[in-house]
Amino acid sequence: MAGKPARPTNAIDQTRRMLSLVTYLRERPGARVGDVARAFGITEDELISDLDVLPLCGTSFRGGDLLDIDTDGDRIWWHNPDDVAEPLRIAADEATALLVAARAVSTLPGLREGDRQALLRATAKVEAASGEAAGASARLSVTFESEGGVFADVDRAIAERRRLWIRYYSPARDELSEREIDPIRLVTVGHTYVEAWCRRSEARRTFRLDRVAEIRILDEPSAPPEIELRDLSEGLVQPAAEDPEVVVEVGPAGRWVAEYYPHDSAVELPDGGLRITLRTPDPTSLRRLALRLGGDGRIVAPQDLADSARRAAREALAAYDTPETGGHAAAQDGSYERREQRL
């Protein structure tokens, strides 16, 4: 029966499975979906997901000779196995691109040694078959940015079910924090993220890989609680069209808001700031954003939310106006007054 996967699958494991799936289906025309799923130890939903990808694969990088595989929900049919089984004749530019990519991937930190050796063996075979193209590829190289190493470590930790320690930058708080996380899966929605169980907050969190300043794979096993995986195909945060609209203006130091919050539009302002329009089911939650921005931003609309943010700012300022902190508040009075006006 279709159902949730027993555990998340990383990209390398899925690629291995799909390569094996091609051979399996070639030898079993009209195979039943349930039988194939059981043979590979996956759910029918996972198998259907693989079958949605296979028709995008083939023997040509230019889009021809794709696998003509489909299913009626009960059986799987491969209509052109003989066509794609012909000996592959790889073009010089294709061989060059493949060899450069393979060599680059083999240098990724965190790649399992068995996978690295298998990749190097495959690269040697392609080199032998490519002739002069192999010589051309040797003069090219690719260097991955630091995110590549983070990706490799996360992918390895998921495969080996191990916990991660990370130092993570949060632009909302402009600070680095240290966390131990149990990685669940890698997702790409514009940027690449790891969805994980955060041991510090004891909750599910999503971390953007290019904001991971440092990462270590720990010896402790990864043991996230059983949680339902969310559909992230439409984005990490998915405001509804009927959600109330909020307009926020930020200065240059507050431009991170457009990167951090899903929004409908972000219009450049003359001072280098942005006028951001976004939707949220709970507009009052943005009062906290306004307080955090201080002099770097303000809520423009709706008016009642803007007024509410100003009241919250006044209440926060009033908390400083006590006998214990009166001197401090008086010393900073000009700064706080400007911040309240900005809000």
mmCIF file of C-alpha atoms in Angstrom:
data_model
loop_
_atom_site.group_PDB
_atom_site.id
_atom_site.type_symbol
_atom_site.label_atom_id
_atom_site.label_comp_id
_atom_site.label_asym_id
_atom_site.label_seq_id
_atom_site.Cartn_x
_atom_site.Cartn_y
_atom_site.Cartn_z
ATOM 1 C CA MET A 1 0.000 0.000 0.000
ATOM 2 C CA ALA A 2 1.083 3.605 -0.528
ATOM 3 C CA GLY A 3 2.237 5.411 2.568
ATOM 4 C CA LYS A 4 4.913 7.517 4.180
ATOM 5 C CA PRO A 5 8.514 6.417 3.715
ATOM 6 C CA ALA A 6 10.097 4.686 6.687
ATOM 7 C CA ARG A 7 12.975 7.151 6.585
ATOM 8 C CA PRO A 8 14.123 9.987 4.326
ATOM 9 C CA THR A 9 16.222 9.063 1.281
ATOM 10 C CA ASN A 10 19.246 11.115 0.318
ATOM 11 C CA ALA A 11 20.115 12.090 -3.250
ATOM 12 C CA ILE A 12 22.872 9.492 -3.702
ATOM 13 C CA ASP A 13 20.683 6.604 -2.520
ATOM 14 C CA GLN A 14 17.856 7.708 -4.805
ATOM 15 C CA THR A 15 20.205 7.899 -7.811
ATOM 16 C CA ARG A 16 21.473 4.374 -7.125
ATOM 17 C CA ARG A 17 17.917 3.093 -6.863
ATOM 18 C CA MET A 18 16.795 4.731 -10.095
ATOM 19 C CA LEU A 19 19.744 3.285 -12.021
ATOM 20 C CA SER A 20 18.830 -0.177 -10.738
ATOM 21 C CA LEU A 21 15.193 0.492 -11.533
ATOM 22 C CA VAL A 22 15.981 0.984 -15.239
ATOM 23 C CA THR A 23 17.580 -2.473 -15.462
ATOM 24 C CA TYR A 24 14.787 -4.053 -13.416
ATOM 25 C CA LEU A 25 12.011 -2.626 -15.616
ATOM 26 C CA ARG A 26 13.772 -3.583 -18.847
ATOM 27 C CA GLU A 27 13.732 -7.222 -17.778
ATOM 28 C CA ARG A 28 10.111 -7.124 -16.507
ATOM 29 C CA PRO A 29 7.778 -5.437 -19.008
ATOM 30 C CA GLY A 30 4.391 -4.632 -17.498
ATOM 31 C CA ALA A 31 5.647 -5.124 -13.914
ATOM 32 C CA ARG A 32 3.117 -4.367 -11.213
ATOM 33 C CA VAL A 33 3.678 -1.217 -9.154
ATOM 34 C CA GLY A 34 3.255 -3.061 -5.861
ATOM 35 C CA ASP A 35 5.721 -5.798 -6.819
ATOM 36 C CA VAL A 36 8.392 -3.290 -7.883
ATOM 37 C CA ALA A 37 7.964 -1.213 -4.729
ATOM 38 C CA ARG A 38 8.374 -4.325 -2.548
ATOM 39 C CA ALA A 39 11.446 -5.440 -4.529
ATOM 40 C CA PHE A 40 13.155 -2.123 -3.844
ATOM 41 C CA GLY A 41 11.942 -1.786 -0.255
ATOM 42 C CA ILE A 42 10.128 1.505 -0.866
ATOM 43 C CA THR A 43 6.536 2.695 -0.832
ATOM 44 C CA GLU A 44 4.405 2.943 -3.942
ATOM 45 C CA ASP A 45 4.396 6.737 -3.534
ATOM 46 C CA GLU A 46 8.210 6.784 -3.642
ATOM 47 C CA LEU A 47 8.199 4.531 -6.717
ATOM 48 C CA ILE A 48 5.714 6.768 -8.532
ATOM 49 C CA SER A 49 7.932 9.736 -7.681
ATOM 50 C CA ASP A 50 10.893 7.959 -9.308
ATOM 51 C CA LEU A 51 8.789 7.124 -12.361
ATOM 52 C CA ASP A 52 7.927 10.820 -12.720
ATOM 53 C CA VAL A 53 11.657 11.579 -13.018
ATOM 54 C CA LEU A 54 12.774 8.738 -15.313
ATOM 55 C CA PRO A 55 11.040 10.118 -18.452
ATOM 56 C CA LEU A 56 13.312 13.177 -18.086
ATOM 57 C CA CYS A 57 16.385 10.923 -18.417
ATOM 58 C CA GLY A 58 17.912 9.398 -21.496
ATOM 59 C CA THR A 59 21.008 8.907 -23.613
ATOM 60 C CA SER A 60 21.278 12.491 -24.855
ATOM 61 C CA PHE A 61 22.071 15.617 -22.887
ATOM 62 C CA ARG A 62 20.294 17.568 -25.600
ATOM 63 C CA GLY A 63 16.838 16.192 -24.830
ATOM 64 C CA GLY A 64 16.497 13.349 -27.358
ATOM 65 C CA ASP A 65 16.189 9.624 -26.761
ATOM 66 C CA LEU A 66 14.429 9.968 -23.417
ATOM 67 C CA LEU A 67 13.040 6.981 -21.505
ATOM 68 C CA ASP A 68 9.418 6.456 -22.537
ATOM 69 C CA ILE A 69 8.176 4.995 -19.249
ATOM 70 C CA ASP A 70 4.685 5.429 -17.821
ATOM 71 C CA THR A 71 2.228 3.712 -15.495
ATOM 72 C CA ASP A 72 -1.519 3.343 -15.230
ATOM 73 C CA GLY A 73 -1.215 3.074 -11.443
ATOM 74 C CA ASP A 74 -1.204 -0.722 -11.535
ATOM 75 C CA ARG A 75 1.459 -1.686 -14.085
ATOM 76 C CA ILE A 76 4.585 -0.006 -15.444
ATOM 77 C CA TRP A 77 5.270 0.130 -19.169
ATOM 78 C CA TRP A 78 8.540 0.972 -20.918
ATOM 79 C CA HIS A 79 7.769 1.605 -24.568
ATOM 80 C CA ASN A 80 11.239 2.170 -26.059
ATOM 81 C CA PRO A 81 13.762 -0.030 -24.208
ATOM 82 C CA ASP A 82 15.430 -1.168 -27.451
ATOM 83 C CA ASP A 83 15.927 2.385 -28.714
ATOM 84 C CA VAL A 84 17.772 3.612 -25.621
ATOM 85 C CA ALA A 85 19.720 0.370 -25.271
ATOM 86 C CA GLU A 86 21.783 1.094 -28.375
ATOM 87 C CA PRO A 87 25.525 1.701 -27.744
ATOM 88 C CA LEU A 88 26.057 5.210 -26.428
ATOM 89 C CA ARG A 89 28.134 7.500 -28.583
ATOM 90 C CA ILE A 90 29.098 10.452 -26.465
ATOM 91 C CA ALA A 91 29.998 13.735 -28.147
ATOM 92 C CA ALA A 92 33.234 15.553 -27.332
ATOM 93 C CA ASP A 93 31.512 18.413 -25.501
ATOM 94 C CA GLU A 94 29.418 15.940 -23.512
ATOM 95 C CA ALA A 95 32.489 13.924 -22.545
ATOM 96 C CA THR A 96 34.304 17.084 -21.451
ATOM 97 C CA ALA A 97 31.382 18.277 -19.309
ATOM 98 C CA LEU A 98 30.953 14.840 -17.748
ATOM 99 C CA LEU A 99 34.638 14.419 -16.894
ATOM 100 C CA VAL A 100 34.991 17.918 -15.425
ATOM 101 C CA ALA A 101 31.890 17.419 -13.282
ATOM 102 C CA ALA A 102 32.985 13.962 -12.123
ATOM 103 C CA ARG A 103 36.423 15.173 -11.071
ATOM 104 C CA ALA A 104 34.901 18.115 -9.208
ATOM 105 C CA VAL A 105 32.417 15.939 -7.330
ATOM 106 C CA SER A 106 35.168 13.499 -6.352
ATOM 107 C CA THR A 107 36.922 16.281 -4.414
ATOM 108 C CA LEU A 108 33.900 17.169 -2.287
ATOM 109 C CA PRO A 109 34.686 16.958 1.440
ATOM 110 C CA GLY A 110 32.442 14.538 3.301
ATOM 111 C CA LEU A 111 31.910 12.247 0.308
ATOM 112 C CA ARG A 112 31.924 8.632 1.439
ATOM 113 C CA GLU A 113 35.174 6.925 0.429
ATOM 114 C CA GLY A 114 33.361 4.039 -1.260
ATOM 115 C CA ASP A 115 31.388 6.501 -3.401
ATOM 116 C CA ARG A 116 34.565 8.442 -4.200
ATOM 117 C CA GLN A 117 36.400 5.341 -5.390
ATOM 118 C CA ALA A 118 33.416 4.205 -7.479
ATOM 119 C CA LEU A 119 33.238 7.647 -9.082
ATOM 120 C CA LEU A 120 36.978 7.629 -9.866
ATOM 121 C CA ARG A 121 36.703 4.180 -11.478
ATOM 122 C CA ALA A 122 33.792 5.340 -13.616
ATOM 123 C CA THR A 123 35.707 8.510 -14.543
ATOM 124 C CA ALA A 124 38.689 6.438 -15.696
ATOM 125 C CA LYS A 125 36.429 4.380 -17.975
ATOM 126 C CA VAL A 126 34.914 7.507 -19.502
ATOM 127 C CA GLU A 127 38.415 8.933 -20.030
ATOM 128 C CA ALA A 128 39.499 5.777 -21.844
ATOM 129 C CA ALA A 129 36.460 5.911 -24.115
ATOM 130 C CA SER A 130 36.657 9.661 -24.775
ATOM 131 C CA GLY A 131 40.027 9.858 -26.514
ATOM 132 C CA GLU A 132 41.053 13.449 -27.246
ATOM 133 C CA ALA A 133 38.135 14.879 -25.267
ATOM 134 C CA ALA A 134 39.709 13.535 -22.087
ATOM 135 C CA GLY A 135 42.804 15.636 -22.722
ATOM 136 C CA ALA A 136 40.714 18.765 -23.174
ATOM 137 C CA SER A 137 38.814 18.140 -19.948
ATOM 138 C CA ALA A 138 42.080 17.838 -18.008
ATOM 139 C CA ARG A 139 42.728 21.525 -18.693
ATOM 140 C CA LEU A 140 39.472 22.560 -16.978
ATOM 141 C CA SER A 141 38.605 22.520 -13.294
ATOM 142 C CA VAL A 142 35.688 23.460 -11.069
ATOM 143 C CA THR A 143 35.956 24.709 -7.482
ATOM 144 C CA PHE A 144 32.919 24.377 -5.242
ATOM 145 C CA GLU A 145 32.009 27.130 -2.799
ATOM 146 C CA SER A 146 31.836 26.296 0.896
ATOM 147 C CA GLU A 147 28.169 25.311 0.595
ATOM 148 C CA GLY A 148 29.274 22.242 -1.357
ATOM 149 C CA GLY A 149 31.180 20.914 1.650
ATOM 150 C CA VAL A 150 28.222 21.578 3.923
ATOM 151 C CA PHE A 151 25.942 19.747 1.496
ATOM 152 C CA ALA A 152 28.260 16.741 1.437
ATOM 153 C CA ASP A 153 28.429 16.578 5.232
ATOM 154 C CA VAL A 154 24.660 16.861 5.594
ATOM 155 C CA ASP A 155 24.071 14.239 2.904
ATOM 156 C CA ARG A 156 26.529 11.900 4.604
ATOM 157 C CA ALA A 157 24.958 12.470 8.034
ATOM 158 C CA ILE A 158 21.511 11.627 6.635
ATOM 159 C CA ALA A 159 22.833 8.464 4.977
ATOM 160 C CA GLU A 160 24.678 7.334 8.112
ATOM 161 C CA ARG A 161 21.930 8.553 10.502
ATOM 162 C CA ARG A 162 24.303 10.713 12.537
ATOM 163 C CA ARG A 163 23.764 13.960 14.413
ATOM 164 C CA LEU A 164 25.290 17.261 13.272
ATOM 165 C CA TRP A 165 26.787 20.186 15.152
ATOM 166 C CA ILE A 166 26.523 23.520 13.344
ATOM 167 C CA ARG A 167 27.308 27.177 13.856
ATOM 168 C CA TYR A 168 24.478 28.964 12.097
ATOM 169 C CA TYR A 169 24.034 32.613 11.139
ATOM 170 C CA SER A 170 20.573 34.107 11.636
ATOM 171 C CA PRO A 171 20.137 37.409 9.737
ATOM 172 C CA ALA A 172 17.001 38.215 11.718
ATOM 173 C CA ARG A 173 19.024 38.349 14.948
ATOM 174 C CA ASP A 174 22.375 39.120 13.300
ATOM 175 C CA GLU A 175 24.087 36.453 15.371
ATOM 176 C CA LEU A 176 25.771 33.071 15.196
ATOM 177 C CA SER A 177 24.339 30.264 17.298
ATOM 178 C CA GLU A 178 25.580 26.747 18.014
ATOM 179 C CA ARG A 179 23.133 23.877 17.604
ATOM 180 C CA GLU A 180 22.971 20.110 17.486
ATOM 181 C CA ILE A 181 20.506 18.877 14.897
ATOM 182 C CA ASP A 182 19.171 15.552 13.696
ATOM 183 C CA PRO A 183 18.992 15.986 9.890
ATOM 184 C CA ILE A 184 15.844 14.721 8.185
ATOM 185 C CA ARG A 185 16.225 15.672 4.519
ATOM 186 C CA LEU A 186 17.760 18.115 2.066
ATOM 187 C CA VAL A 187 15.376 20.327 0.107
ATOM 188 C CA THR A 188 15.947 22.915 -2.602
ATOM 189 C CA VAL A 189 13.526 25.807 -2.861
ATOM 190 C CA GLY A 190 15.514 28.586 -4.489
ATOM 191 C CA HIS A 191 18.337 27.853 -2.008
ATOM 192 C CA THR A 192 19.293 24.495 -0.507
ATOM 193 C CA TYR A 193 18.117 23.770 3.034
ATOM 194 C CA VAL A 194 18.352 20.954 5.548
ATOM 195 C CA GLU A 195 15.155 20.173 7.409
ATOM 196 C CA ALA A 196 16.096 18.878 10.836
ATOM 197 C CA TRP A 197 15.061 18.347 14.437
ATOM 198 C CA CYS A 198 16.841 21.041 16.453
ATOM 199 C CA ARG A 199 17.922 19.774 19.875
ATOM 200 C CA ARG A 200 18.243 23.306 21.252
ATOM 201 C CA SER A 201 14.689 24.376 20.462
ATOM 202 C CA GLU A 202 13.216 20.836 20.571
ATOM 203 C CA ALA A 203 11.321 21.546 17.370
ATOM 204 C CA ARG A 204 11.537 21.076 13.633
ATOM 205 C CA ARG A 205 13.659 23.764 11.990
ATOM 206 C CA THR A 206 14.910 24.497 8.465
ATOM 207 C CA PHE A 207 18.494 25.741 7.990
ATOM 208 C CA ARG A 208 19.868 27.314 4.811
ATOM 209 C CA LEU A 209 23.163 25.707 3.879
ATOM 210 C CA ASP A 210 24.954 28.882 2.844
ATOM 211 C CA ARG A 211 24.353 30.268 6.344
ATOM 212 C CA VAL A 212 26.125 27.366 8.044
ATOM 213 C CA ALA A 213 29.450 28.855 9.173
ATOM 214 C CA GLU A 214 30.850 25.597 10.546
ATOM 215 C CA ILE A 215 29.697 21.969 10.609
ATOM 216 C CA ARG A 216 30.792 18.696 12.213
ATOM 217 C CA ILE A 217 29.387 15.185 11.948
ATOM 218 C CA LEU A 218 29.013 13.782 15.470
ATOM 219 C CA ASP A 219 29.292 10.212 16.699
ATOM 220 C CA GLU A 220 25.827 10.382 18.287
ATOM 221 C CA PRO A 221 23.077 8.718 16.255
ATOM 222 C CA SER A 222 20.475 10.934 14.642
ATOM 223 C CA ALA A 223 17.070 10.190 16.155
ATOM 224 C CA PRO A 224 14.476 12.762 15.079
ATOM 225 C CA PRO A 225 10.950 12.089 16.333
ATOM 226 C CA GLU A 226 8.375 10.685 13.933
ATOM 227 C CA ILE A 227 7.019 13.747 12.134
ATOM 228 C CA GLU A 228 5.029 14.105 8.940
ATOM 229 C CA LEU A 229 7.077 15.521 6.083
ATOM 230 C CA ARG A 230 5.664 18.732 4.697
ATOM 231 C CA ASP A 231 5.053 19.398 1.002
ATOM 232 C CA LEU A 232 7.621 22.105 0.237
ATOM 233 C CA SER A 233 7.185 22.127 -3.534
ATOM 234 C CA GLU A 234 5.593 25.588 -3.393
ATOM 235 C CA GLY A 235 8.096 27.070 -0.934
ATOM 236 C CA LEU A 236 9.132 26.835 2.704
ATOM 237 C CA VAL A 237 6.416 29.268 3.758
ATOM 238 C CA GLN A 238 3.244 29.333 1.719
ATOM 239 C CA PRO A 239 0.948 32.309 2.443
ATOM 240 C CA ALA A 240 -2.564 31.987 1.107
ATOM 241 C CA ALA A 241 -4.001 34.461 -1.393
ATOM 242 C CA GLU A 242 -6.714 35.420 1.102
ATOM 243 C CA ASP A 243 -4.218 36.250 3.876
ATOM 244 C CA PRO A 244 -4.106 39.938 4.881
ATOM 245 C CA GLU A 245 -1.577 42.130 3.078
ATOM 246 C CA VAL A 246 1.091 43.986 5.043
ATOM 247 C CA VAL A 247 3.446 46.681 3.727
ATOM 248 C CA VAL A 248 6.803 47.210 5.425
ATOM 249 C CA GLU A 249 9.446 49.806 4.554
ATOM 250 C CA VAL A 250 13.037 49.041 5.536
ATOM 251 C CA GLY A 251 16.320 50.897 5.241
ATOM 252 C CA PRO A 252 19.522 49.440 3.774
ATOM 253 C CA ALA A 253 20.278 47.559 7.023
ATOM 254 C CA GLY A 254 16.852 45.924 6.906
ATOM 255 C CA ARG A 255 17.016 44.512 3.371
ATOM 256 C CA TRP A 256 17.428 41.034 4.866
ATOM 257 C CA VAL A 257 13.641 41.039 5.483
ATOM 258 C CA ALA A 258 13.007 40.507 1.758
ATOM 259 C CA GLU A 259 15.319 37.511 1.810
ATOM 260 C CA TYR A 260 13.936 36.047 5.032
ATOM 261 C CA TYR A 261 10.175 36.512 4.474
ATOM 262 C CA PRO A 262 8.210 35.306 1.401
ATOM 263 C CA HIS A 263 6.736 38.407 -0.228
ATOM 264 C CA ASP A 264 4.656 39.541 -3.196
ATOM 265 C CA SER A 265 6.911 42.450 -4.143
ATOM 266 C CA ALA A 266 9.988 44.392 -3.032
ATOM 267 C CA VAL A 267 10.337 47.887 -4.544
ATOM 268 C CA GLU A 268 13.609 49.785 -4.312
ATOM 269 C CA LEU A 269 13.522 53.053 -2.325
ATOM 270 C CA PRO A 270 15.739 56.097 -2.996
ATOM 271 C CA ASP A 271 17.702 55.640 0.251
ATOM 272 C CA GLY A 272 18.728 52.073 -0.685
ATOM 273 C CA GLY A 273 15.925 50.469 1.299
ATOM 274 C CA LEU A 274 12.911 48.453 0.177
ATOM 275 C CA ARG A 275 9.136 48.741 0.284
ATOM 276 C CA ILE A 276 8.060 45.129 0.864
ATOM 277 C CA THR A 277 4.538 43.788 0.381
ATOM 278 C CA LEU A 278 3.805 40.425 1.952
ATOM 279 C CA ARG A 279 0.916 38.299 3.199
ATOM 280 C CA THR A 280 0.512 36.546 6.521
ATOM 281 C CA PRO A 281 -2.377 34.774 8.266
ATOM 282 C CA ASP A 282 -1.393 36.547 11.510
ATOM 283 C CA PRO A 283 -0.399 40.181 10.850
ATOM 284 C CA THR A 284 0.093 40.860 14.561
ATOM 285 C CA SER A 285 3.086 38.515 14.485
ATOM 286 C CA LEU A 286 4.889 41.207 12.465
ATOM 287 C CA ARG A 287 4.886 43.612 15.427
ATOM 288 C CA ARG A 288 7.865 41.662 16.694
ATOM 289 C CA LEU A 289 9.579 42.213 13.349
ATOM 290 C CA ALA A 290 8.961 45.958 13.617
ATOM 291 C CA LEU A 291 10.475 46.084 17.107
ATOM 292 C CA ARG A 292 13.464 44.075 15.944
ATOM 293 C CA LEU A 293 14.060 46.446 13.035
ATOM 294 C CA GLY A 294 13.969 49.512 15.275
ATOM 295 C CA GLY A 295 15.257 52.452 13.291
ATOM 296 C CA ASP A 296 15.841 50.282 10.222
ATOM 297 C CA GLY A 297 12.192 49.778 9.322
ATOM 298 C CA ARG A 298 8.522 50.489 9.900
ATOM 299 C CA ILE A 299 5.099 49.032 9.154
ATOM 300 C CA VAL A 300 3.232 51.205 6.648
ATOM 301 C CA ALA A 301 -0.057 49.299 6.260
ATOM 302 C CA PRO A 302 -2.538 48.300 7.473
ATOM 303 C CA GLN A 303 -2.882 51.349 9.689
ATOM 304 C CA ASP A 304 -4.162 49.473 12.753
ATOM 305 C CA LEU A 305 -1.106 47.206 12.672
ATOM 306 C CA ALA A 306 1.211 50.223 12.325
ATOM 307 C CA ASP A 307 -0.498 51.857 15.333
ATOM 308 C CA SER A 308 -0.211 48.606 17.290
ATOM 309 C CA ALA A 309 3.535 48.453 16.581
ATOM 310 C CA ARG A 310 3.951 52.033 17.821
ATOM 311 C CA ARG A 311 2.094 51.209 21.040
ATOM 312 C CA ALA A 312 4.298 48.165 21.561
ATOM 313 C CA ALA A 313 7.368 50.363 21.084
ATOM 314 C CA ARG A 314 6.103 52.892 23.640
ATOM 315 C CA GLU A 315 5.420 50.115 26.152
ATOM 316 C CA ALA A 316 8.914 48.737 25.623
ATOM 317 C CA LEU A 317 10.420 52.188 26.149
ATOM 318 C CA ALA A 318 8.311 52.741 29.261
ATOM 319 C CA ALA A 319 9.813 49.612 30.787
ATOM 320 C CA TYR A 320 13.157 51.416 30.852
ATOM 321 C CA ASP A 321 11.719 54.433 32.649
ATOM 322 C CA THR A 322 12.040 53.031 36.193
ATOM 323 C CA PRO A 323 14.137 54.170 39.220
ATOM 324 C CA GLU A 324 16.555 51.316 38.515
ATOM 325 C CA THR A 325 17.081 52.174 34.863
ATOM 326 C CA GLY A 326 15.995 55.809 34.675
ATOM 327 C CA GLY A 327 19.516 57.089 34.136
ATOM 328 C CA HIS A 328 20.078 54.687 31.272
ATOM 329 C CA ALA A 329 16.772 55.598 29.662
ATOM 330 C CA ALA A 330 17.500 59.309 29.970
ATOM 331 C CA ALA A 331 20.921 58.882 28.420
ATOM 332 C CA GLN A 332 19.419 57.053 25.461
ATOM 333 C CA ASP A 333 16.269 59.172 25.205
ATOM 334 C CA GLY A 334 17.128 60.758 21.866
ATOM 335 C CA SER A 335 17.880 57.394 20.293
ATOM 336 C CA TYR A 336 14.657 55.813 21.551
ATOM 337 C CA GLU A 337 12.588 58.782 20.438
ATOM 338 C CA ARG A 338 13.935 58.483 16.916
ATOM 339 C CA ARG A 339 13.248 54.727 16.939
ATOM 340 C CA GLU A 340 9.625 55.268 18.033
ATOM 341 C CA GLN A 341 9.101 57.817 15.285
ATOM 342 C CA ARG A 342 10.521 55.417 12.734
ATOM 343 C CA LEU A 343 8.178 52.637 13.851
#
